[in-house]
Amino acid sequence: MAQLRLGISGLGRGAMLTVPGLAANARIELVAGFDPSREPRLGLRRAYGVRAYESFEDLIAHPGLDAVYIASPHGHHASQAIAAARAGKHVLVEKPMAVSIAEARAMADAAAESGTCLMVGPSHGFDGPVSLAADIIASGNIGRARMIQAFNYTDFLLRPRRPEELDRERGGGVVLSQATHQIDIVRRLAGSKVRSIRAQLFDWDTERPADGAFSAFLFFENGATATLGYSGYAHYDSDALLGWIGEMGRPKARETHARARSRLAGTDEAAQKQARGFAGPASNTAEPPVAHEHFGFVLASCEQADVELTTSGVILHGDTSREELAAPLPETRRTNIGEAFAACVLDGEAPIFDGAWGLHTLACCHAILRSGDEGREVMLDEIVSESH
Amino acid sequence: MAQLRLGISGLGRGAMLTVPGLAANARIELVAGFDPSREPRLGLRRAYGVRAYESFEDLIAHPGLDAVYIASPHGHHASQAIAAARAGKHVLVEKPMAVSIAEARAMADAAAESGTCLMVGPSHGFDGPVSLAADIIASGNIGRARMIQAFNYTDFLLRPRRPEELDRERGGGVVLSQATHQIDIVRRLAGSKVRSIRAQLFDWDTERPADGAFSAFLFFENGATATLGYSGYAHYDSDALLGWIGEMGRPKARETHARARSRLAGTDEAAQKQARGFAGPASNTAEPPVAHEHFGFVLASCEQADVELTTSGVILHGDTSREELAAPLPETRRTNIGEAFAACVLDGEAPIFDGAWGLHTLACCHAILRSGDEGREVMLDEIVSESH
């Protein structure tokens, strides 16, 4: 069986959540890692018995390496992805693809020039119920998607953070990190690119200044629309609408948000954050999912039915019936990401979430930021053409 | 005790729902009615032992009449309210206040000239949990309201309808009739007037052409925003998020939407519609509410807490706690409307929902329609100034 020898760049929380779904793939062999800190490097060896380097360059030079999964901080995505592509390595890069559109374009260009795969993810656009809903809508059996809504009320801003995660200029705040999920989801459901966006940004916690919440209205090229709502301020918890299953598909305590501020008080946030990755206890993402990962409430109104996303699949609310459809639940989380990446590298199958997809989603994030700043509707063309 | 002798114009569904809350008021005496059809007239006599006239003019001329509750079709609101005001009668007019802004202005002018009360309602802006939430926010204890969302997925379009109820030019479709509720709710929570609106309209059921769904993004003068979502197509039912308590505060069957189309098939809609008013069985709105009336999912994010509206009151999701607060449940539905109207007429207390309020809400409805038609953000000033 053909093998894809994979390296992991950045052994934090993102890698912790996604590496199991990559390593579980029979065609992928995890061969090395990179992290500037010692603890995560030791954690990777503990978990997978492979070496982690102290520099990205050393990882790329690892003998026989075919591809790299870039899960480093947002600001490093572009330079690492471009260096990897130039060295002939395929790239799976965490969302957001990059901080700026110019960076994203350079990444896509570098992959095109070297003929390597560039896949962006994993966002919740990969979740099983999203795929199932997108397939049902694409079948045409329930008419066109017209009015979509997606909202999520989380504790994002009150989790342990590194300083740059709260700084918009360095890709921080809830837009690049969190709107990306919602944009990927609604793009899949609408089956169209976005033409324009009207949005509002909120930064209302004086103790923790950052883009902490937003509303956005997306107008798709095919006439569909989506309204997005997001708050990371740990007040209301929209997991109440999903049977108290959390974002990662595991049961969740109802007190999570009410405890967020006391959990954070007086702690070393950077150390806490690191401990949620490979530096921490290996068990913290090892439990198998009992339900699908999700990103809050999502409902797509089509001409002949509304499609409600749940943590087990979808509910089709049709003209005369209500039908529950299950999406297959993998034994290991995110195996579909490993499958899609292996299919790209080994079989030449173009992924849904390729560089062009990631660039458009990032452009939507920037349109949200600009619309909020300037109080006007922003065309996607305007965002994309400026970066040329 | 001072008495308010009240006449009812239009003995349909609206009157059926609201008259009990007016008649229950010790200071209000129901003395007469008007409806062009015989069955509703007989129904009013059966229910309240009072005469109903065959013409509005005869109702206004009823000896000793002080005020009139106008629950006639939308197109008659303005002419009847103006005629009543000129005859010195106080007016409670059903929402929407009128079809056009010019009509609404003429109604407000007529009331001002005659020195009579003009109150608009009842919309769900009167609901107990809305009042409670508005009071909490107005107290300033949880900071300013910033990001509000309100959505409701109903069977509005698949209930029995008269032809004009599906015709936008005559005030039909879901915007004037249904957005009015959401606008009144979010205006109370935001505590501000609306500056501009970006919206999208949907008319996707070819078997029942009408404005059947919309999304709208409201920008308030004080910096708050609200996103509204509404579908009347009887697919998803947002009462699922409110414990299967229906709009009227009564338990609701989960199959309601799936049965909407078969219930309607082959029936005489106008006759069915009439039977839901005083022409029908007197019992159909007589059951006491077990919960508050509501208009779907409503969540107001303020700086220090999110306020979630429920059918019993509100839940305050604060920085470190989750607190449930009950709103007092009246024995008879809508008694607060009778109280506010009696206070206006007999005590000279200005109502929240006066003519100026109703005009601004109607202007918001027209801004939704125009924004949807023209695909651009519409300023409220533009809508209001045109009608001068």
Short mmCIF file of N, CA and C in Angstrom, two decimals, chain A residues 24-151:
data_model
loop_
_atom_site.label_atom_id
_atom_site.label_comp_id
_atom_site.label_asym_id
_atom_site.label_seq_id
_atom_site.Cartn_x
_atom_site.Cartn_y
_atom_site.Cartn_z
N ALA A 24 -4.58 7.37 12.21
CA ALA A 24 -5.42 6.18 12.10
C ALA A 24 -5.53 5.69 10.66
N ASN A 25 -5.13 6.52 9.71
CA ASN A 25 -5.27 6.15 8.30
C ASN A 25 -4.15 5.17 7.92
N ALA A 26 -4.55 4.05 7.33
CA ALA A 26 -3.58 2.99 7.02
C ALA A 26 -2.55 3.46 6.00
N ARG A 27 -2.86 4.46 5.21
CA ARG A 27 -1.93 4.91 4.18
C ARG A 27 -1.03 6.05 4.66
N ILE A 28 -1.28 6.53 5.88
CA ILE A 28 -0.47 7.63 6.42
C ILE A 28 0.44 7.11 7.53
N GLU A 29 1.72 7.46 7.44
CA GLU A 29 2.65 7.10 8.49
C GLU A 29 3.19 8.38 9.12
N LEU A 30 2.94 8.53 10.40
CA LEU A 30 3.45 9.69 11.12
C LEU A 30 4.93 9.47 11.41
N VAL A 31 5.81 10.35 10.88
CA VAL A 31 7.24 10.06 10.99
C VAL A 31 8.03 11.06 11.84
N ALA A 32 7.52 12.28 12.01
CA ALA A 32 8.29 13.27 12.77
C ALA A 32 7.41 14.46 13.10
N GLY A 33 7.94 15.33 13.98
CA GLY A 33 7.22 16.54 14.34
C GLY A 33 8.17 17.69 14.54
N PHE A 34 7.59 18.86 14.80
CA PHE A 34 8.38 20.04 15.14
C PHE A 34 7.58 20.87 16.13
N ASP A 35 8.28 21.36 17.14
CA ASP A 35 7.71 22.38 18.03
C ASP A 35 8.88 23.09 18.69
N PRO A 36 8.80 24.42 18.86
CA PRO A 36 9.90 25.13 19.50
C PRO A 36 10.03 24.81 20.98
N SER A 37 9.00 24.24 21.60
CA SER A 37 9.07 23.94 23.05
C SER A 37 9.36 22.47 23.29
N ARG A 38 10.04 22.22 24.41
CA ARG A 38 10.50 20.87 24.71
C ARG A 38 9.34 19.94 25.11
N GLU A 39 8.44 20.44 25.95
CA GLU A 39 7.38 19.57 26.49
C GLU A 39 6.52 18.94 25.39
N PRO A 40 6.06 19.72 24.43
CA PRO A 40 5.27 19.10 23.36
C PRO A 40 6.08 18.09 22.55
N ARG A 41 7.38 18.38 22.39
CA ARG A 41 8.22 17.42 21.64
C ARG A 41 8.27 16.07 22.36
N LEU A 42 8.45 16.13 23.68
CA LEU A 42 8.45 14.90 24.47
C LEU A 42 7.09 14.21 24.39
N GLY A 43 6.03 15.03 24.38
CA GLY A 43 4.66 14.48 24.32
C GLY A 43 4.43 13.70 23.04
N LEU A 44 4.95 14.22 21.94
CA LEU A 44 4.75 13.52 20.66
C LEU A 44 5.47 12.17 20.69
N ARG A 45 6.68 12.17 21.25
CA ARG A 45 7.42 10.91 21.32
C ARG A 45 6.66 9.91 22.19
N ARG A 46 6.15 10.41 23.34
CA ARG A 46 5.38 9.57 24.24
C ARG A 46 4.17 8.95 23.51
N ALA A 47 3.48 9.79 22.76
CA ALA A 47 2.22 9.35 22.15
C ALA A 47 2.44 8.49 20.91
N TYR A 48 3.43 8.85 20.08
CA TYR A 48 3.56 8.17 18.79
C TYR A 48 4.95 7.57 18.54
N GLY A 49 5.86 7.75 19.50
CA GLY A 49 7.18 7.14 19.35
C GLY A 49 8.01 7.73 18.23
N VAL A 50 7.71 8.97 17.86
CA VAL A 50 8.52 9.60 16.80
C VAL A 50 9.19 10.86 17.33
N ARG A 51 10.24 11.23 16.62
CA ARG A 51 11.04 12.37 17.02
C ARG A 51 10.39 13.68 16.59
N ALA A 52 10.53 14.71 17.46
CA ALA A 52 10.12 16.06 17.06
C ALA A 52 11.35 16.96 17.07
N TYR A 53 11.50 17.73 16.01
CA TYR A 53 12.66 18.61 15.85
C TYR A 53 12.44 19.96 16.53
N GLU A 54 13.55 20.67 16.71
CA GLU A 54 13.48 22.01 17.31
C GLU A 54 13.30 23.09 16.26
N SER A 55 13.42 22.72 14.98
CA SER A 55 13.21 23.74 13.93
C SER A 55 12.37 23.14 12.81
N PHE A 56 11.60 24.03 12.17
CA PHE A 56 10.76 23.61 11.05
C PHE A 56 11.62 23.10 9.90
N GLU A 57 12.78 23.76 9.69
CA GLU A 57 13.68 23.37 8.60
C GLU A 57 14.14 21.92 8.78
N ASP A 58 14.44 21.55 10.02
CA ASP A 58 14.86 20.17 10.28
C ASP A 58 13.73 19.18 9.99
N LEU A 59 12.50 19.58 10.33
CA LEU A 59 11.37 18.69 10.03
C LEU A 59 11.26 18.46 8.53
N ILE A 60 11.34 19.55 7.77
CA ILE A 60 11.20 19.44 6.32
C ILE A 60 12.33 18.58 5.73
N ALA A 61 13.49 18.61 6.39
CA ALA A 61 14.64 17.84 5.89
C ALA A 61 14.62 16.39 6.37
N HIS A 62 13.59 16.02 7.14
CA HIS A 62 13.52 14.65 7.64
C HIS A 62 13.53 13.68 6.45
N PRO A 63 14.40 12.66 6.52
CA PRO A 63 14.56 11.75 5.37
C PRO A 63 13.23 11.08 4.97
N GLY A 64 12.88 11.20 3.70
CA GLY A 64 11.70 10.50 3.18
C GLY A 64 10.38 11.19 3.45
N LEU A 65 10.40 12.36 4.06
CA LEU A 65 9.15 13.05 4.37
C LEU A 65 8.39 13.42 3.08
N ASP A 66 7.08 13.09 3.05
CA ASP A 66 6.25 13.42 1.88
C ASP A 66 5.40 14.66 2.08
N ALA A 67 4.99 14.87 3.31
CA ALA A 67 3.97 15.90 3.54
C ALA A 67 4.06 16.41 4.96
N VAL A 68 3.49 17.59 5.15
CA VAL A 68 3.49 18.17 6.49
C VAL A 68 2.10 18.72 6.82
N TYR A 69 1.69 18.48 8.06
CA TYR A 69 0.45 19.06 8.59
C TYR A 69 0.87 20.25 9.44
N ILE A 70 0.48 21.45 9.02
CA ILE A 70 0.91 22.68 9.69
C ILE A 70 -0.15 23.13 10.69
N ALA A 71 0.15 22.96 11.96
CA ALA A 71 -0.78 23.32 13.03
C ALA A 71 -0.10 24.32 13.97
N SER A 72 0.79 25.10 13.41
CA SER A 72 1.50 26.13 14.17
C SER A 72 0.60 27.36 14.32
N PRO A 73 1.02 28.37 15.10
CA PRO A 73 0.20 29.59 15.22
C PRO A 73 -0.06 30.22 13.85
N HIS A 74 -1.20 30.91 13.72
CA HIS A 74 -1.67 31.45 12.44
C HIS A 74 -0.57 32.19 11.66
N GLY A 75 0.22 32.97 12.40
CA GLY A 75 1.22 33.82 11.74
C GLY A 75 2.31 33.03 11.03
N HIS A 76 2.46 31.74 11.35
CA HIS A 76 3.49 30.92 10.70
C HIS A 76 2.98 30.08 9.53
N HIS A 77 1.67 30.07 9.34
CA HIS A 77 1.11 29.18 8.31
C HIS A 77 1.74 29.43 6.93
N ALA A 78 1.77 30.70 6.53
CA ALA A 78 2.20 31.01 5.15
C ALA A 78 3.66 30.63 4.93
N SER A 79 4.55 31.10 5.82
CA SER A 79 5.97 30.84 5.57
C SER A 79 6.27 29.34 5.58
N GLN A 80 5.63 28.62 6.47
CA GLN A 80 5.87 27.18 6.54
C GLN A 80 5.29 26.45 5.33
N ALA A 81 4.08 26.84 4.93
CA ALA A 81 3.45 26.15 3.79
C ALA A 81 4.24 26.42 2.51
N ILE A 82 4.73 27.63 2.36
CA ILE A 82 5.50 27.97 1.15
C ILE A 82 6.84 27.23 1.16
N ALA A 83 7.50 27.21 2.30
CA ALA A 83 8.78 26.49 2.39
C ALA A 83 8.57 25.00 2.11
N ALA A 84 7.49 24.45 2.64
CA ALA A 84 7.22 23.02 2.43
C ALA A 84 6.97 22.75 0.95
N ALA A 85 6.15 23.58 0.32
CA ALA A 85 5.83 23.37 -1.10
C ALA A 85 7.11 23.45 -1.94
N ARG A 86 7.93 24.44 -1.65
CA ARG A 86 9.17 24.60 -2.43
C ARG A 86 10.11 23.41 -2.25
N ALA A 87 9.98 22.73 -1.11
CA ALA A 87 10.77 21.53 -0.89
C ALA A 87 10.07 20.29 -1.44
N GLY A 88 8.92 20.51 -2.14
CA GLY A 88 8.22 19.40 -2.76
C GLY A 88 7.33 18.60 -1.82
N LYS A 89 7.03 19.20 -0.66
CA LYS A 89 6.18 18.50 0.32
C LYS A 89 4.72 18.94 0.15
N HIS A 90 3.81 17.97 0.26
CA HIS A 90 2.38 18.28 0.29
C HIS A 90 2.03 18.92 1.63
N VAL A 91 0.98 19.73 1.62
CA VAL A 91 0.65 20.50 2.82
C VAL A 91 -0.83 20.36 3.19
N LEU A 92 -1.04 20.03 4.46
CA LEU A 92 -2.37 20.18 5.09
C LEU A 92 -2.18 21.30 6.11
N VAL A 93 -2.89 22.42 5.93
CA VAL A 93 -2.68 23.55 6.83
C VAL A 93 -3.94 23.82 7.64
N GLU A 94 -3.76 24.08 8.92
CA GLU A 94 -4.88 24.37 9.82
C GLU A 94 -5.61 25.62 9.36
N LYS A 95 -6.86 25.70 9.73
CA LYS A 95 -7.60 26.94 9.51
C LYS A 95 -7.23 27.92 10.60
N PRO A 96 -7.25 29.24 10.39
CA PRO A 96 -7.43 29.86 9.08
C PRO A 96 -6.19 29.62 8.23
N MET A 97 -6.40 29.53 6.93
CA MET A 97 -5.31 29.23 6.01
C MET A 97 -4.10 30.13 6.26
N ALA A 98 -4.35 31.41 6.50
CA ALA A 98 -3.29 32.39 6.74
C ALA A 98 -3.92 33.60 7.42
N VAL A 99 -3.10 34.59 7.68
CA VAL A 99 -3.64 35.82 8.27
C VAL A 99 -4.10 36.78 7.17
N SER A 100 -3.29 36.95 6.13
CA SER A 100 -3.67 37.88 5.06
C SER A 100 -3.99 37.14 3.76
N ILE A 101 -4.74 37.83 2.89
CA ILE A 101 -5.09 37.26 1.59
C ILE A 101 -3.82 37.08 0.76
N ALA A 102 -2.91 38.04 0.86
CA ALA A 102 -1.67 37.95 0.08
C ALA A 102 -0.90 36.68 0.46
N GLU A 103 -0.86 36.39 1.75
CA GLU A 103 -0.21 35.15 2.20
C GLU A 103 -0.90 33.92 1.61
N ALA A 104 -2.22 33.93 1.66
CA ALA A 104 -2.97 32.76 1.17
C ALA A 104 -2.71 32.56 -0.32
N ARG A 105 -2.68 33.67 -1.05
CA ARG A 105 -2.43 33.56 -2.47
C ARG A 105 -1.02 33.01 -2.74
N ALA A 106 -0.05 33.48 -1.99
CA ALA A 106 1.33 33.00 -2.17
C ALA A 106 1.42 31.51 -1.86
N MET A 107 0.65 31.05 -0.87
CA MET A 107 0.65 29.63 -0.53
C MET A 107 0.08 28.81 -1.70
N ALA A 108 -1.06 29.29 -2.23
CA ALA A 108 -1.69 28.57 -3.35
C ALA A 108 -0.77 28.57 -4.56
N ASP A 109 -0.11 29.71 -4.81
CA ASP A 109 0.81 29.80 -5.95
C ASP A 109 1.98 28.83 -5.77
N ALA A 110 2.53 28.77 -4.56
CA ALA A 110 3.68 27.91 -4.32
C ALA A 110 3.32 26.44 -4.53
N ALA A 111 2.12 26.05 -4.08
CA ALA A 111 1.69 24.65 -4.28
C ALA A 111 1.47 24.36 -5.76
N ALA A 112 0.88 25.33 -6.46
CA ALA A 112 0.64 25.13 -7.90
C ALA A 112 1.96 24.98 -8.64
N GLU A 113 2.93 25.81 -8.30
CA GLU A 113 4.23 25.77 -8.99
C GLU A 113 4.96 24.45 -8.74
N SER A 114 4.82 23.93 -7.54
CA SER A 114 5.55 22.69 -7.22
C SER A 114 4.73 21.44 -7.50
N GLY A 115 3.45 21.64 -7.87
CA GLY A 115 2.59 20.49 -8.15
C GLY A 115 2.28 19.66 -6.92
N THR A 116 2.31 20.28 -5.76
CA THR A 116 1.99 19.57 -4.51
C THR A 116 0.56 19.87 -4.08
N CYS A 117 0.02 19.00 -3.23
CA CYS A 117 -1.32 19.21 -2.67
C CYS A 117 -1.28 20.33 -1.64
N LEU A 118 -2.33 21.15 -1.65
CA LEU A 118 -2.54 22.10 -0.55
C LEU A 118 -3.98 21.93 -0.09
N MET A 119 -4.13 21.45 1.12
CA MET A 119 -5.48 21.25 1.66
C MET A 119 -5.59 22.08 2.94
N VAL A 120 -6.74 22.72 3.13
CA VAL A 120 -6.96 23.57 4.30
C VAL A 120 -7.97 22.90 5.22
N GLY A 121 -7.62 22.87 6.48
CA GLY A 121 -8.56 22.27 7.40
C GLY A 121 -7.84 21.80 8.63
N PRO A 122 -8.48 21.17 9.49
CA PRO A 122 -9.89 20.83 9.45
C PRO A 122 -10.75 21.93 10.08
N SER A 123 -11.72 22.39 9.33
CA SER A 123 -12.75 23.22 9.97
C SER A 123 -13.96 22.32 10.19
N HIS A 124 -14.98 22.87 10.86
CA HIS A 124 -16.20 22.09 11.05
C HIS A 124 -16.97 21.90 9.74
N GLY A 125 -16.49 22.50 8.68
CA GLY A 125 -17.04 22.19 7.37
C GLY A 125 -16.83 20.72 6.99
N PHE A 126 -15.91 20.04 7.68
CA PHE A 126 -15.65 18.60 7.46
C PHE A 126 -16.62 17.71 8.24
N ASP A 127 -17.35 18.25 9.20
CA ASP A 127 -18.17 17.40 10.08
C ASP A 127 -19.15 16.54 9.27
N GLY A 128 -19.37 15.33 9.76
CA GLY A 128 -20.25 14.39 9.06
C GLY A 128 -21.63 14.94 8.74
N PRO A 129 -22.31 15.57 9.70
CA PRO A 129 -23.65 16.10 9.40
C PRO A 129 -23.62 17.22 8.34
N VAL A 130 -22.54 17.99 8.29
CA VAL A 130 -22.42 19.03 7.26
C VAL A 130 -22.32 18.37 5.89
N SER A 131 -21.48 17.34 5.79
CA SER A 131 -21.34 16.62 4.51
C SER A 131 -22.66 16.02 4.07
N LEU A 132 -23.36 15.38 5.03
CA LEU A 132 -24.64 14.75 4.70
C LEU A 132 -25.64 15.80 4.22
N ALA A 133 -25.73 16.91 4.93
CA ALA A 133 -26.66 17.98 4.53
C ALA A 133 -26.28 18.55 3.17
N ALA A 134 -24.99 18.77 2.95
CA ALA A 134 -24.53 19.32 1.67
C ALA A 134 -24.88 18.37 0.52
N ASP A 135 -24.71 17.05 0.75
CA ASP A 135 -25.04 16.07 -0.29
C ASP A 135 -26.54 16.07 -0.60
N ILE A 136 -27.35 16.14 0.45
CA ILE A 136 -28.81 16.15 0.25
C ILE A 136 -29.22 17.38 -0.56
N ILE A 137 -28.66 18.52 -0.20
CA ILE A 137 -29.02 19.75 -0.91
C ILE A 137 -28.51 19.68 -2.35
N ALA A 138 -27.28 19.22 -2.53
CA ALA A 138 -26.71 19.15 -3.88
C ALA A 138 -27.49 18.19 -4.78
N SER A 139 -28.19 17.22 -4.18
CA SER A 139 -28.98 16.27 -4.98
C SER A 139 -30.12 16.96 -5.72
N GLY A 140 -30.54 18.12 -5.22
CA GLY A 140 -31.63 18.85 -5.85
C GLY A 140 -33.01 18.38 -5.43
N ASN A 141 -33.09 17.35 -4.61
CA ASN A 141 -34.39 16.77 -4.25
C ASN A 141 -35.25 17.66 -3.37
N ILE A 142 -34.63 18.60 -2.68
CA ILE A 142 -35.44 19.48 -1.81
C ILE A 142 -35.33 20.94 -2.25
N GLY A 143 -34.97 21.14 -3.51
CA GLY A 143 -34.90 22.50 -4.04
C GLY A 143 -33.61 23.20 -3.64
N ARG A 144 -33.51 24.43 -4.01
CA ARG A 144 -32.29 25.20 -3.74
C ARG A 144 -32.22 25.65 -2.28
N ALA A 145 -31.02 25.74 -1.75
CA ALA A 145 -30.83 26.36 -0.43
C ALA A 145 -31.06 27.85 -0.58
N ARG A 146 -31.87 28.42 0.30
CA ARG A 146 -32.20 29.85 0.18
C ARG A 146 -31.75 30.65 1.40
N MET A 147 -32.11 30.21 2.59
CA MET A 147 -31.90 31.02 3.80
C MET A 147 -31.28 30.12 4.86
N ILE A 148 -30.03 30.40 5.18
CA ILE A 148 -29.31 29.54 6.12
C ILE A 148 -29.02 30.35 7.37
N GLN A 149 -29.10 29.71 8.52
CA GLN A 149 -28.57 30.41 9.67
C GLN A 149 -27.69 29.50 10.50
N ALA A 150 -26.66 30.13 11.04
CA ALA A 150 -25.67 29.42 11.84
C ALA A 150 -25.27 30.33 12.98
N PHE A 151 -25.44 29.85 14.21
CA PHE A 151 -24.94 30.65 15.32
C PHE A 151 -24.32 29.75 16.37
#
